[in-house]
Short mmCIF file of N, CA and C in Angstrom, two decimals:
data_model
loop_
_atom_site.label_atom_id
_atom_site.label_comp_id
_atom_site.label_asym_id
_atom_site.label_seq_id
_atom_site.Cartn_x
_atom_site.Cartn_y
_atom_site.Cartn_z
N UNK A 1 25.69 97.92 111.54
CA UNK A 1 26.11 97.01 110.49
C UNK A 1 24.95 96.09 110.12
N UNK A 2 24.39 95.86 108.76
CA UNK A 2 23.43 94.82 108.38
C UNK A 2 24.29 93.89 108.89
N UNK A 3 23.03 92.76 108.58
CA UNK A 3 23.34 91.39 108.98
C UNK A 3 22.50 90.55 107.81
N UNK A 4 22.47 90.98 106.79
CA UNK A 4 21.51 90.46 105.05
C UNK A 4 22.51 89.09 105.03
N UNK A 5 22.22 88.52 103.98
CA UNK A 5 22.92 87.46 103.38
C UNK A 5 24.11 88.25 102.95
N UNK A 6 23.95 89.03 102.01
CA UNK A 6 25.47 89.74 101.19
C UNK A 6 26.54 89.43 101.94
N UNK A 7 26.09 90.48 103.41
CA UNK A 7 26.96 90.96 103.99
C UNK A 7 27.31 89.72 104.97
N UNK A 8 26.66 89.16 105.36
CA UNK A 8 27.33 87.86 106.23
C UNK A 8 28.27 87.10 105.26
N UNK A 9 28.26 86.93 103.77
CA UNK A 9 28.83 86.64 102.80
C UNK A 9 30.32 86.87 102.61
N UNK A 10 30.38 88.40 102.86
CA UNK A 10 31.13 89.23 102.51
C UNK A 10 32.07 89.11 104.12
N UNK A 11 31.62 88.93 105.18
CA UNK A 11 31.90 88.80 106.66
C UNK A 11 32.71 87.19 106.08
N UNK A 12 32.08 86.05 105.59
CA UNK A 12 33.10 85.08 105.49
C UNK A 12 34.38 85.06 104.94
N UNK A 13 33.75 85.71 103.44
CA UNK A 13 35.07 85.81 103.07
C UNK A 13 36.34 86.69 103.27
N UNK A 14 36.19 88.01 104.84
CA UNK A 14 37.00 88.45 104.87
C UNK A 14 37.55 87.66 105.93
N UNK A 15 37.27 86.70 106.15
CA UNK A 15 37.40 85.66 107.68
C UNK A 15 38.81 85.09 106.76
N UNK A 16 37.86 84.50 105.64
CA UNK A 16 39.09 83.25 104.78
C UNK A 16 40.36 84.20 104.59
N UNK A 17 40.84 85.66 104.61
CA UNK A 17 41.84 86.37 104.56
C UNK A 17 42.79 86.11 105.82
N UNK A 18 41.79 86.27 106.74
CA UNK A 18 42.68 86.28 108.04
C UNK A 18 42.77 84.65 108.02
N UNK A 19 42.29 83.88 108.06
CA UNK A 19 43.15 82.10 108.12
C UNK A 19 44.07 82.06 107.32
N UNK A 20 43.84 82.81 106.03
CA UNK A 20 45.04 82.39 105.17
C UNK A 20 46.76 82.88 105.75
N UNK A 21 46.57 84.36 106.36
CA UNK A 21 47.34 84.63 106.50
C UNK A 21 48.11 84.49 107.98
N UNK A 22 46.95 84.24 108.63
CA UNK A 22 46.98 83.73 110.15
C UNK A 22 46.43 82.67 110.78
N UNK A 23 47.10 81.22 110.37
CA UNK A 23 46.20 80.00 110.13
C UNK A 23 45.57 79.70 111.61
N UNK A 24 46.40 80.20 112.58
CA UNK A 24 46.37 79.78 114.02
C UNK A 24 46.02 80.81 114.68
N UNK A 25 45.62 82.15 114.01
CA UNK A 25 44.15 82.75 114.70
C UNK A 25 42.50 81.90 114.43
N UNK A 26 42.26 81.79 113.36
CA UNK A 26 41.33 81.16 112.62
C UNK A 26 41.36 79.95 112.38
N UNK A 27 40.57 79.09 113.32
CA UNK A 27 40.79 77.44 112.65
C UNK A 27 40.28 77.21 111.42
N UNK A 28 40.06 76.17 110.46
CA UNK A 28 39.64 75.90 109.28
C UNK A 28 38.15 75.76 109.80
N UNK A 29 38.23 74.90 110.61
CA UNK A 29 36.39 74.63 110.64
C UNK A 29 35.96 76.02 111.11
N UNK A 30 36.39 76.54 111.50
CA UNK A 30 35.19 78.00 112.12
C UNK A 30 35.38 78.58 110.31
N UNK A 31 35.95 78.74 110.05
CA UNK A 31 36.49 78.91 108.48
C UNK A 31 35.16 78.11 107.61
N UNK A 32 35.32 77.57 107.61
CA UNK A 32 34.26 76.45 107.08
C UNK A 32 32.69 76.45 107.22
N UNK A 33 32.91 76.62 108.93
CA UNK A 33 31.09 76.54 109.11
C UNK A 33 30.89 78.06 108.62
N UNK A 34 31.06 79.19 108.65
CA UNK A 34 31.38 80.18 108.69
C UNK A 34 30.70 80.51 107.07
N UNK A 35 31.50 80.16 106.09
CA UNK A 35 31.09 79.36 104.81
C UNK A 35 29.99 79.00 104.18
N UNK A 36 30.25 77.90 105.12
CA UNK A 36 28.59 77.01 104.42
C UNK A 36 27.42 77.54 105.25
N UNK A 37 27.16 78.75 106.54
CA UNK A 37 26.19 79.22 106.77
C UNK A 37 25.65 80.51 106.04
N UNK A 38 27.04 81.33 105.08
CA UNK A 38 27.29 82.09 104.65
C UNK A 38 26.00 82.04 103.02
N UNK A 39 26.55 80.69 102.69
CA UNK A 39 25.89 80.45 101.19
C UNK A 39 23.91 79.90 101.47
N UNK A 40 24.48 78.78 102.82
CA UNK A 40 22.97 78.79 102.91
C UNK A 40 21.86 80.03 102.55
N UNK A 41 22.53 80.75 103.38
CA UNK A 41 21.19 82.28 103.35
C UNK A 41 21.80 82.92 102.52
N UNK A 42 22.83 82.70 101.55
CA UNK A 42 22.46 83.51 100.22
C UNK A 42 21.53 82.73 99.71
N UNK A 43 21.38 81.50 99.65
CA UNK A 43 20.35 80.58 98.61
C UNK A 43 19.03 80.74 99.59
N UNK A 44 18.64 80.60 100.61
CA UNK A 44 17.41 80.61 101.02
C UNK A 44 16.94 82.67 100.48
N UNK A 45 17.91 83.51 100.34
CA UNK A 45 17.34 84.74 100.24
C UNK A 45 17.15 85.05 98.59
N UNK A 46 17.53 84.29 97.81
CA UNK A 46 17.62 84.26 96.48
C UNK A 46 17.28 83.23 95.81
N UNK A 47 16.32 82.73 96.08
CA UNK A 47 16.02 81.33 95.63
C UNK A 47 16.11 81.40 94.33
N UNK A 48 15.68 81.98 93.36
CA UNK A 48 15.37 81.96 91.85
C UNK A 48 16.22 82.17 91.10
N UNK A 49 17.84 82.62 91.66
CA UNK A 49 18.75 83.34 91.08
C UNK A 49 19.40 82.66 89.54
N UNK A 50 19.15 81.51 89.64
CA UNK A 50 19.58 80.94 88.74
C UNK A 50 18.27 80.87 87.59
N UNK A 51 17.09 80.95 87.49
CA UNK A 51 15.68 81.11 86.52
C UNK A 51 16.44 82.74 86.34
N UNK A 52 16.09 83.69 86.95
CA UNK A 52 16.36 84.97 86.60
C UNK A 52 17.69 85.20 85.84
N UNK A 53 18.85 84.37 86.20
CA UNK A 53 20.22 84.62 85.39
C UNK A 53 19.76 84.52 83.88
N UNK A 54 19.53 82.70 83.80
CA UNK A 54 18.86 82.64 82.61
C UNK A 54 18.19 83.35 81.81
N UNK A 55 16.95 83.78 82.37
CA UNK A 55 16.36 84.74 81.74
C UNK A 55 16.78 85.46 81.30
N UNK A 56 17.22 86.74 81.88
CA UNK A 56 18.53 87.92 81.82
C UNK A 56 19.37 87.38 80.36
N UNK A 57 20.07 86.55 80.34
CA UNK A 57 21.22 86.26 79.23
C UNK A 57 20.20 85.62 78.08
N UNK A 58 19.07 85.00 77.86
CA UNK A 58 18.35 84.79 76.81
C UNK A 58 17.74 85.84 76.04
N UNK A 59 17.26 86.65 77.08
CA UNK A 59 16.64 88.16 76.44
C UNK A 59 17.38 89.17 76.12
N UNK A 60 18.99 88.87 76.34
CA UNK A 60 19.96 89.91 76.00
C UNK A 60 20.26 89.56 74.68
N UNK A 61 20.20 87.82 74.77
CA UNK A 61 20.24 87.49 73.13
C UNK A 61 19.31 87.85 72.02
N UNK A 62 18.35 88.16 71.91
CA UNK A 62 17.38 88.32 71.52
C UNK A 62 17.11 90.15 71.27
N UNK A 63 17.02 90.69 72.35
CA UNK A 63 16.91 92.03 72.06
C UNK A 63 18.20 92.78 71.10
N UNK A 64 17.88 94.18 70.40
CA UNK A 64 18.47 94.57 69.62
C UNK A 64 19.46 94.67 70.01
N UNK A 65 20.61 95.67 69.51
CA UNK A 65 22.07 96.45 70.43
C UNK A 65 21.14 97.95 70.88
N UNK A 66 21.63 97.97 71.95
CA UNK A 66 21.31 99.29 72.44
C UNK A 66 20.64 99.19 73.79
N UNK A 67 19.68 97.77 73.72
CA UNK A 67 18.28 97.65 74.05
C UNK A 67 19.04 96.89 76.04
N UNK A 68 18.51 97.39 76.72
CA UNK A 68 18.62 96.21 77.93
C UNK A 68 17.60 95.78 78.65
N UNK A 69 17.85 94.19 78.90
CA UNK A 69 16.56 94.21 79.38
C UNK A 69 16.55 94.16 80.99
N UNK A 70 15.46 94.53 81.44
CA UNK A 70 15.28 94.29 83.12
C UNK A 70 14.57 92.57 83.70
N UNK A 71 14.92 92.17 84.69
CA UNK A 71 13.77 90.97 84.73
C UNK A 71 13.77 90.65 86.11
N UNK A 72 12.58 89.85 86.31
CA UNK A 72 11.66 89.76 87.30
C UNK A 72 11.39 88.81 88.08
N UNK A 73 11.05 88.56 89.18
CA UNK A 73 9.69 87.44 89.14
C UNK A 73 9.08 87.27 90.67
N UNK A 74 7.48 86.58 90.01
CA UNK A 74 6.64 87.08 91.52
C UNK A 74 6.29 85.53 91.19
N UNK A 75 6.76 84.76 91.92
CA UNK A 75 6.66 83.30 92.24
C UNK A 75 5.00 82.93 91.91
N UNK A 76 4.60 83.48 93.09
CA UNK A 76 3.08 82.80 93.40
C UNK A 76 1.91 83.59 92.66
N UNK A 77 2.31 83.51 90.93
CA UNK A 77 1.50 84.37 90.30
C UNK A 77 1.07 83.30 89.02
N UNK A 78 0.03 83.56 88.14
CA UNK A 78 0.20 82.83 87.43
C UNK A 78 1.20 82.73 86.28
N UNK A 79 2.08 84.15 85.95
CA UNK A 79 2.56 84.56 84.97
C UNK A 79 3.82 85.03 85.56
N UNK A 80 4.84 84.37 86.20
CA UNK A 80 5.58 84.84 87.34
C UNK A 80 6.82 85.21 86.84
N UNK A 81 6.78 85.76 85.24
CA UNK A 81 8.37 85.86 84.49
C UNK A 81 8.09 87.12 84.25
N UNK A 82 8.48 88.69 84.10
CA UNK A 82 8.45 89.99 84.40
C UNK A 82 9.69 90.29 83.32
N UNK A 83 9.56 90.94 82.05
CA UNK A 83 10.49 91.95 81.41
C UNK A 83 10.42 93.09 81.24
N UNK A 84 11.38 93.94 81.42
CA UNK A 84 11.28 95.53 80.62
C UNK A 84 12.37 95.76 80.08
N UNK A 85 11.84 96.15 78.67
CA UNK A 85 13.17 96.36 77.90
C UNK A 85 13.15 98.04 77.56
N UNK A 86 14.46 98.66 77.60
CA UNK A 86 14.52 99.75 77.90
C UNK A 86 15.56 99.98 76.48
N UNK A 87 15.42 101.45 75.59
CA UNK A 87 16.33 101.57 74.60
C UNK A 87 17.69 102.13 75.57
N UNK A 88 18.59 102.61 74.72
CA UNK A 88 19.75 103.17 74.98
C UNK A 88 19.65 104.25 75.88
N UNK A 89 18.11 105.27 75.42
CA UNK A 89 18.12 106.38 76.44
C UNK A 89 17.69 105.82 77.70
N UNK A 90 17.63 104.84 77.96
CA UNK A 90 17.33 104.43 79.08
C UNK A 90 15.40 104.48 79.68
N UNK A 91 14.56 104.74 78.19
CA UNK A 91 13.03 104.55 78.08
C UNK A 91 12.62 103.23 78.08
N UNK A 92 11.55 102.83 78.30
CA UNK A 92 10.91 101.62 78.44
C UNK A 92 10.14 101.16 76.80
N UNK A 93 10.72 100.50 76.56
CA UNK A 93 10.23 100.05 74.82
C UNK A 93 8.91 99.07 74.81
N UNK A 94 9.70 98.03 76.16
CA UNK A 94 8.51 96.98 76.34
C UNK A 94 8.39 96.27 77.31
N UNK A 95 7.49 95.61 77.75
CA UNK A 95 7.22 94.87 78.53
C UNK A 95 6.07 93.89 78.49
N UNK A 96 6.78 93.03 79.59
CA UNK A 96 5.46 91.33 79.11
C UNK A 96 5.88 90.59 80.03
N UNK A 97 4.85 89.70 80.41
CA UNK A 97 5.14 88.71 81.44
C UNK A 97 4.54 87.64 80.65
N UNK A 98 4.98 86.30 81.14
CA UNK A 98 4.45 85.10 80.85
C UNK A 98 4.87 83.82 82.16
N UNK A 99 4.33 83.13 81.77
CA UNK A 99 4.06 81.69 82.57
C UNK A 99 5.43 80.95 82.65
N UNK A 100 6.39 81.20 81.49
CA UNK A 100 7.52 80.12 81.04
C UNK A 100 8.66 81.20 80.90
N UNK A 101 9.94 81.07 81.26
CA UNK A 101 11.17 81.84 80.74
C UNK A 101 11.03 81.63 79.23
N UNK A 102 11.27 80.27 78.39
CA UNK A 102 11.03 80.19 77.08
C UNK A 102 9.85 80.98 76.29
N UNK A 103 8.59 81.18 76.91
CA UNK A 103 7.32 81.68 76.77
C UNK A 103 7.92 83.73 76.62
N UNK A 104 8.37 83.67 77.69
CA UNK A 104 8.17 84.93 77.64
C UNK A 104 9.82 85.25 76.70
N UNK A 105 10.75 84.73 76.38
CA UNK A 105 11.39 85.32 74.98
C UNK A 105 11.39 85.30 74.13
N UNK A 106 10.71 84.22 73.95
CA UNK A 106 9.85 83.86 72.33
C UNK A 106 9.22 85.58 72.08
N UNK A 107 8.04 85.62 73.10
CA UNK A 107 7.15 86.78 73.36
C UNK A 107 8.36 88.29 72.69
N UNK A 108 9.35 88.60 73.51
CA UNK A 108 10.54 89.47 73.31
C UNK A 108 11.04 89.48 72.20
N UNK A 109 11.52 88.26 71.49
CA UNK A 109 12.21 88.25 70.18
C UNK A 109 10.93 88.66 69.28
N UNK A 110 10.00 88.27 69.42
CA UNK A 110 8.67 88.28 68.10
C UNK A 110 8.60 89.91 68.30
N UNK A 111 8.78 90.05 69.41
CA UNK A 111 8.61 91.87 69.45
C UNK A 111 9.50 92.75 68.40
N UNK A 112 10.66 92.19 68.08
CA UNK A 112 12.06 92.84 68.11
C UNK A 112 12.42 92.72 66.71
N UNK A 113 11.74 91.36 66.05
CA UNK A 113 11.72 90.56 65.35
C UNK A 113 11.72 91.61 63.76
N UNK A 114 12.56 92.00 62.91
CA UNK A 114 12.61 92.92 61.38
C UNK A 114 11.40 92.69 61.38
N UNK A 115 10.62 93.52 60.62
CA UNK A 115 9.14 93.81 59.90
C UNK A 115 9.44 93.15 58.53
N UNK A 116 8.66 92.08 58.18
CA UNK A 116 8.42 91.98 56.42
C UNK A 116 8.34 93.31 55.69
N UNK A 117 8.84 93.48 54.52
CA UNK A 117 8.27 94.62 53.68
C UNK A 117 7.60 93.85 52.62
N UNK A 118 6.22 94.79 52.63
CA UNK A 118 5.24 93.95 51.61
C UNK A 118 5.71 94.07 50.27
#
């Protein structure tokens, strides 16, 4: 059996089943610490999750219909924001990194962006 964040996650909350239904197998506090050691090491194993969500839902705004995008990031880089946008067949259309989440969808939309006709 791993022992990842997920799954210790997933280990609490099948705990909170059995208190609910068996209050006096399971005390609340083992319930509890159980919990809050649970989320700690999801957040120490996912630190960025919330920059990457963002990202993810800005560049979905932005890219065409069809289009999805992938995203990234390598912290200790100078350019640590990572996209690939892939069409419907599931090919790689584009990709770009930048310094800023804002930076790099600006970058995405200008890609995506109708052509003037002269």
């Amino acid at each position: 059996m791993s022992n990842s964040p997920i799954s210790h996650a997933i280990g609490a909350l099948k705990l909170a089943s059995v208190h609910v239904e068996h209050p006096t197998a399971l005390s609340g506090k083992t319930l509890a610490d159980t919990s809050t050691e649970a989320i700690e090491r999801l957040n120490a194993a996912y630190p960025h999750r919330e920059e990457l969500g963002r990202l993810y839902a800005e560049l979905v705004r932005v890219t065409p219909l069809g289009h999805l995008p992938y995203v990234s990031l390598e912290p200790k880089t100078q350019a640590p924001y990572l996209a690939l946008i892939v069409n419907a067949s599931g090919e790689p259309v584009y990709r770009q990194r930048a310094k800023s989440i804002e930076g790099l969808v600006q970058l995405v939309a200008t890609r995506f962006e109708p052509q003037a006709k002269p």
